[in-house]
CSV table of C-alpha atoms in Angstrom, one decimal:
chain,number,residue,atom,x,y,z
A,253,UNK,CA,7.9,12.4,-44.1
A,254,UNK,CA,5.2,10.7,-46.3
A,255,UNK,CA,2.3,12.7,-47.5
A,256,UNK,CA,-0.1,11.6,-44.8
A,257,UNK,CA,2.1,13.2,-42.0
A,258,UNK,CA,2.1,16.6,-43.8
A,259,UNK,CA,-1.9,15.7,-44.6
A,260,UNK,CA,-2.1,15.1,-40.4
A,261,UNK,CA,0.4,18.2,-39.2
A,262,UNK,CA,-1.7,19.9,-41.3
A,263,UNK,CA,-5.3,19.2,-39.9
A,264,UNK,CA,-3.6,19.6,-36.4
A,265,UNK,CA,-2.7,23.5,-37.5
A,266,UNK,CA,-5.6,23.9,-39.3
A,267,UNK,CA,-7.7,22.8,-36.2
A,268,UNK,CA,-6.4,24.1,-33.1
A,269,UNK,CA,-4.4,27.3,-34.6
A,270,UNK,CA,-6.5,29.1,-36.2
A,271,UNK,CA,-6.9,32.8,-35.4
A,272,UNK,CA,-8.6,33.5,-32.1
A,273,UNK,CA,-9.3,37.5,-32.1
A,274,UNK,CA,-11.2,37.1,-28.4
A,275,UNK,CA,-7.4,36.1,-27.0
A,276,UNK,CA,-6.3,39.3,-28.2
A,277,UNK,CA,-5.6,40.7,-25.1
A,278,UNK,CA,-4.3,38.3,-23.1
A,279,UNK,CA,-0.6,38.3,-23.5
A,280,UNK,CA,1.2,36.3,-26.1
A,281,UNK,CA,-1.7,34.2,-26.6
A,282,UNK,CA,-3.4,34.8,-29.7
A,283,UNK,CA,-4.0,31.3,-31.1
A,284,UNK,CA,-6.0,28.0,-29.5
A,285,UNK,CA,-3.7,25.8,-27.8
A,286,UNK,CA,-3.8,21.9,-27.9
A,287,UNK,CA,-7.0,21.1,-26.1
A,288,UNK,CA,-5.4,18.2,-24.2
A,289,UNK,CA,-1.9,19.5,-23.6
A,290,UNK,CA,-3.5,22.7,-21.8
A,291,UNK,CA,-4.4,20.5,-19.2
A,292,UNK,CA,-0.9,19.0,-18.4
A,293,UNK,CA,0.9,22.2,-17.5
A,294,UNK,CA,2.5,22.9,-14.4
A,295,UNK,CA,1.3,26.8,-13.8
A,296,UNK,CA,-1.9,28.4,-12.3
A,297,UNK,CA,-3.1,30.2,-15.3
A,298,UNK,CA,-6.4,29.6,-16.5
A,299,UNK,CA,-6.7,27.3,-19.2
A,300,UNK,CA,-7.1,29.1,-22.8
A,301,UNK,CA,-9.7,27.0,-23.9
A,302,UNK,CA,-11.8,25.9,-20.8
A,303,UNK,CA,-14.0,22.9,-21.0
A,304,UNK,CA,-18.2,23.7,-21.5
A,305,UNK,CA,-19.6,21.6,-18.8
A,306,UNK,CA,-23.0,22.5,-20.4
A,307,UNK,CA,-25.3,19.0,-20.0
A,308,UNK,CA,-22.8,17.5,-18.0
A,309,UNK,CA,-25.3,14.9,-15.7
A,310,UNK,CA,-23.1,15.4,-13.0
A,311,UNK,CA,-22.8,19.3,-12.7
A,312,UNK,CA,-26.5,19.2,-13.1
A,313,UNK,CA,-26.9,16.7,-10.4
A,314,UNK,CA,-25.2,18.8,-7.9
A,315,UNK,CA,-26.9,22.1,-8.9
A,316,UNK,CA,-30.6,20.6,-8.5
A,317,UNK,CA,-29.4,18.6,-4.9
A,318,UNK,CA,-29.5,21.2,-2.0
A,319,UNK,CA,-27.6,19.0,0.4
A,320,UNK,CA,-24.8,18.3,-2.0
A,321,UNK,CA,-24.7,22.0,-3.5
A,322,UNK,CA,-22.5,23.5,-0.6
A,323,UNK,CA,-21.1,20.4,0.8
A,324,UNK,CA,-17.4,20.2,2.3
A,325,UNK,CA,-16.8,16.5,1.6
A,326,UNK,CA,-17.1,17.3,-2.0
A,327,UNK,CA,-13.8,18.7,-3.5
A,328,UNK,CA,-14.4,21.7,-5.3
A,329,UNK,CA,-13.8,21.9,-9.2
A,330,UNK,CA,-12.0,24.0,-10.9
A,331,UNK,CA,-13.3,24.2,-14.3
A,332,UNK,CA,-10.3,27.2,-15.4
A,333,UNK,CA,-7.6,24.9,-14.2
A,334,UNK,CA,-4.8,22.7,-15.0
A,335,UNK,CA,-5.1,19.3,-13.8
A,336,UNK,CA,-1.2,20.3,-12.3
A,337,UNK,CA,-3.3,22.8,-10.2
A,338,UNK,CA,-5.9,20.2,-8.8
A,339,UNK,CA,-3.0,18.1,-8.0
A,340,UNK,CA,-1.9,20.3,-5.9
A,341,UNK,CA,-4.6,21.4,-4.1
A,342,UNK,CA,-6.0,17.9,-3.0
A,343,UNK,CA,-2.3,17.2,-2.1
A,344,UNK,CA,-2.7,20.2,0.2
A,345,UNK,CA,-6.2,18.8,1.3
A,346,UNK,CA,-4.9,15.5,1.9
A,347,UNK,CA,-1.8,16.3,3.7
A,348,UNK,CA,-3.7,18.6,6.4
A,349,UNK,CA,-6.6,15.9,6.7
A,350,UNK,CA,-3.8,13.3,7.8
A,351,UNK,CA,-1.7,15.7,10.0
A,352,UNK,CA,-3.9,15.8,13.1
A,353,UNK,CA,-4.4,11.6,13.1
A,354,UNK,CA,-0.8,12.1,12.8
A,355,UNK,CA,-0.1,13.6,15.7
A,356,UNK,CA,-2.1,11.8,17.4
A,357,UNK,CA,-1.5,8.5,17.0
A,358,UNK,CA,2.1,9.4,17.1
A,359,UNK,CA,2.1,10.9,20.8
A,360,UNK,CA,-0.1,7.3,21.9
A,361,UNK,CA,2.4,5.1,20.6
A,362,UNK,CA,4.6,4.3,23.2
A,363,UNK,CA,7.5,1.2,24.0
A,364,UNK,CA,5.5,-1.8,25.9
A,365,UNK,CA,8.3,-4.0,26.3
A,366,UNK,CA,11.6,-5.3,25.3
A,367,UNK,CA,13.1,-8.2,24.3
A,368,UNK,CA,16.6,-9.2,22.9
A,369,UNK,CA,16.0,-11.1,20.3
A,370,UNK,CA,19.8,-12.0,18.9
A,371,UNK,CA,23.3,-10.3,18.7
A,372,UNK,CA,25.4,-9.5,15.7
A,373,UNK,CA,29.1,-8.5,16.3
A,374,UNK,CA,29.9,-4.7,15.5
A,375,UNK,CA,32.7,-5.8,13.3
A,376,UNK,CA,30.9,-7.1,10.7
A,377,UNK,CA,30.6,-4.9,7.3
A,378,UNK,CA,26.5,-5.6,7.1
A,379,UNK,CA,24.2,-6.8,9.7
A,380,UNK,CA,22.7,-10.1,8.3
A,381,UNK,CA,19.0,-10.8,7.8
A,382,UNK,CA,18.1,-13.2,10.9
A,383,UNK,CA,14.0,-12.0,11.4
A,384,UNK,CA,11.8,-13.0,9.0
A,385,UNK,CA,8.0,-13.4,7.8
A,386,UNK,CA,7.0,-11.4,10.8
A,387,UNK,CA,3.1,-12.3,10.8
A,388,UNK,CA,0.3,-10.5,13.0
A,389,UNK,CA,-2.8,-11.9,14.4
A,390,UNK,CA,-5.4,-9.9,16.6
A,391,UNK,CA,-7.7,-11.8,18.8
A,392,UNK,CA,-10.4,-9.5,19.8
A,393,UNK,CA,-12.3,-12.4,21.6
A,394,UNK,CA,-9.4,-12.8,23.9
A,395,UNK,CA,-7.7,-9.5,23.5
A,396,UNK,CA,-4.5,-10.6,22.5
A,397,UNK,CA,-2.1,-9.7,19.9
A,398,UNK,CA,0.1,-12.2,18.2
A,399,UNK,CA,3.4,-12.4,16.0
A,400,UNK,CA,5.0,-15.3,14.2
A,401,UNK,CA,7.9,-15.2,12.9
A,402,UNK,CA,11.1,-17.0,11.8
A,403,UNK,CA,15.1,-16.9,13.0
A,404,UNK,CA,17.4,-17.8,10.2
A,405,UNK,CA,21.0,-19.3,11.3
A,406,UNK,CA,20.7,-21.9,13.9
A,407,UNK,CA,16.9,-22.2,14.3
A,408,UNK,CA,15.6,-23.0,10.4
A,409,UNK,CA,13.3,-25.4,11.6
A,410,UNK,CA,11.7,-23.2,14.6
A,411,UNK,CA,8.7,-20.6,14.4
A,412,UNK,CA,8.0,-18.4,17.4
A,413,UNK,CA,5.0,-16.6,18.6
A,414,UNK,CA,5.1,-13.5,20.4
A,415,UNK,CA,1.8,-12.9,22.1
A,416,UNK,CA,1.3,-9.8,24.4
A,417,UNK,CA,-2.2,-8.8,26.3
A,418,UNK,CA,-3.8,-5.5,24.4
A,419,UNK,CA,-4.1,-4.3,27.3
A,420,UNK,CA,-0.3,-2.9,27.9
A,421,UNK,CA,-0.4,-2.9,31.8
A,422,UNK,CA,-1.1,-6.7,31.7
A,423,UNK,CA,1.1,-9.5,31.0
A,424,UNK,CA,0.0,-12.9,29.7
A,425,UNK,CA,2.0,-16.3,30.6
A,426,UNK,CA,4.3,-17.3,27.6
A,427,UNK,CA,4.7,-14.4,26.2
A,428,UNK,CA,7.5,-15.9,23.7
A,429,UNK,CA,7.6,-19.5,22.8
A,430,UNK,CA,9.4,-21.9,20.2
A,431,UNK,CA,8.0,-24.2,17.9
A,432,UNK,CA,10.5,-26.8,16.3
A,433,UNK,CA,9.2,-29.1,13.9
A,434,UNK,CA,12.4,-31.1,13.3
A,435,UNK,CA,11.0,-34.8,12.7
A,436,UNK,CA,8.2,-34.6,13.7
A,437,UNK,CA,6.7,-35.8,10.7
A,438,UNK,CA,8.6,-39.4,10.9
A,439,UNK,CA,6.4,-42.5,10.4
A,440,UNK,CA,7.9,-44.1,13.6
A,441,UNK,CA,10.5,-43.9,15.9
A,442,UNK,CA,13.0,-46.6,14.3
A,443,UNK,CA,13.8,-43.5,11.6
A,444,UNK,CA,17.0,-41.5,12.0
A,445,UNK,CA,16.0,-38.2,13.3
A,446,UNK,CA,18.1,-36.3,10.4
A,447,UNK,CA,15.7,-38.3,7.7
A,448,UNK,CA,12.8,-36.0,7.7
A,449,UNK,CA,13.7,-32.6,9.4
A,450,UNK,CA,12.2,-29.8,8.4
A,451,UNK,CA,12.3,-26.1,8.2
A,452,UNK,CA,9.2,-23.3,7.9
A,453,UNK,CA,8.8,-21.6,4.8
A,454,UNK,CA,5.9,-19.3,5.6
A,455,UNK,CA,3.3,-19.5,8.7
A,456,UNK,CA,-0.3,-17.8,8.8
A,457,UNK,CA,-3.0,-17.6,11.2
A,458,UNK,CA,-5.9,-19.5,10.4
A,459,UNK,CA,-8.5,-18.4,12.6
A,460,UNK,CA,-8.2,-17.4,16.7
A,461,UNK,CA,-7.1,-21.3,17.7
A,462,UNK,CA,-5.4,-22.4,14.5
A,463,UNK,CA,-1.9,-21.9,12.7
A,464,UNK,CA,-1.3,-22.6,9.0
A,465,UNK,CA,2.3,-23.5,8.3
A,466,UNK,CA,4.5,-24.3,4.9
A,467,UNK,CA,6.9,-26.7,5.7
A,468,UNK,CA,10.0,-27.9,3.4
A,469,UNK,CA,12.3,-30.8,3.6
A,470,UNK,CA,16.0,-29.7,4.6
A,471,UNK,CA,17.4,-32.5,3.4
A,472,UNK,CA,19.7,-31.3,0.0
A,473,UNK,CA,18.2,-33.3,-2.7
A,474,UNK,CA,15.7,-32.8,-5.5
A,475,UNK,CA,12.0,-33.3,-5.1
A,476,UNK,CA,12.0,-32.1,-1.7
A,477,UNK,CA,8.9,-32.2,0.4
A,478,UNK,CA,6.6,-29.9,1.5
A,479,UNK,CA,4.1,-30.1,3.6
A,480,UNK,CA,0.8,-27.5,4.8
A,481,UNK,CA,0.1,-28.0,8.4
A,482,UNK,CA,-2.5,-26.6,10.7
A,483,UNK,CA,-1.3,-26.3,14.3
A,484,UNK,CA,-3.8,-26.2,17.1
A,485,UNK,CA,-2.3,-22.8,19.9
A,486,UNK,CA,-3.4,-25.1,22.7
């Protein structure tokens, strides 16, 4: 150790440990602990040196305001306590506050309808990954709810939409369609239909009418294409 860690041990003892005859009856605490490491211990004892909140705008702020003085959206302070122990009491608050939604919305959700979407043979060791970039959309003009999403395997260069009626007891006509893009960007019909295929990267809704999608080249080369597109629904 060099002398200016002995020269800072030193002022740490000096400051904080000095002889505290007030403590003298508490149990096995006769000295001033760490003002900051006080704060970080898991117990409910009161703190041994508790902060003076004296001037403090805020304490002040709430003592002069009637309508803030006994409110129950403020959480109380505990000026004696560990910051462990506030921890655990908003935890507490928290947790009963989002029990009852909870509950609720649990017991409302309920199965609408089902569809089967692929099958994977029970043999294999791990199921693989066929759904992907599941996107919702909610249009509240027309009270409909949307999904995009992708089917790896066979069907890179499809997106499908799922759109079902808010309104559970109701159905809506193509509830589940395909979008292939293929080749559909060729320049005319003389090209070979495996020049230009594409597959969907990642597909957004734009706005109630519109879909934003990220397309790539399939072809295996470098410098392959992509391409943003913006689909019309209709």
């Amino acid at each position: 150790m060099t002398q200016k860690d002995i020269t800072f041990v030193a002022d740490f003892l000096t400051e904080h440990f000095n002889e505290a005859p007030e403590l003298y009856n508490r149990k096995g605490k006769y000295f001033n602990v760490e003002r900051v490491g006080q704060y970080l211990k898991d117990e409910d004892d009161d703190l041994v040196s508790p902060p003076n909140t004296e001037g403090n705008q805020w304490f002040n702020f709430l003592k002069d305001s009637t309508h803030l003085k006994e409110s129950p959206l403020l959480f109380p302070y505990y000026p004696e306590k560990s910051l462990h122990f506030v921890k655990r009491q908003m935890e507490g608050v928290i947790d009963q506050c989002l029990q009852k939604p909870a509950d609720v919305i649990g017991k409302s959700v309920h199965q609408a309808v089902c569809m089967s979407l692929y099958k994977v043979s029970q043999s294999e060791d791990s199921t693989p990954q066929l759904f992907k970039l599941p996107f919702l959309w909610n249009d509240k003009t027309s009270n409909l709810h949307y999904i995009l999403f992708t089917m790896l395997e066979n069907s890179i260069s499809k997106i499908h939409i799922l759109r079902r009626h808010t309104d559970t007891s109701r159905s809506v006509s193509n509830g589940i369609l395909a979008v292939e893009f293929g080749n559909f960007l060729n320049n005319s019909i003389n090209e070979s239909s495996d020049s230009r295929c594409y597959s969907c990267l990642d597909a957004h809704f734009y706005d109630d009418e519109t879909v934003t999608v990220v397309l790539k080249e399939s072809v295996q080369q470098e410098g392959k294409e992509r391409v943003l597109a913006q689909l019309p629904l209709s």
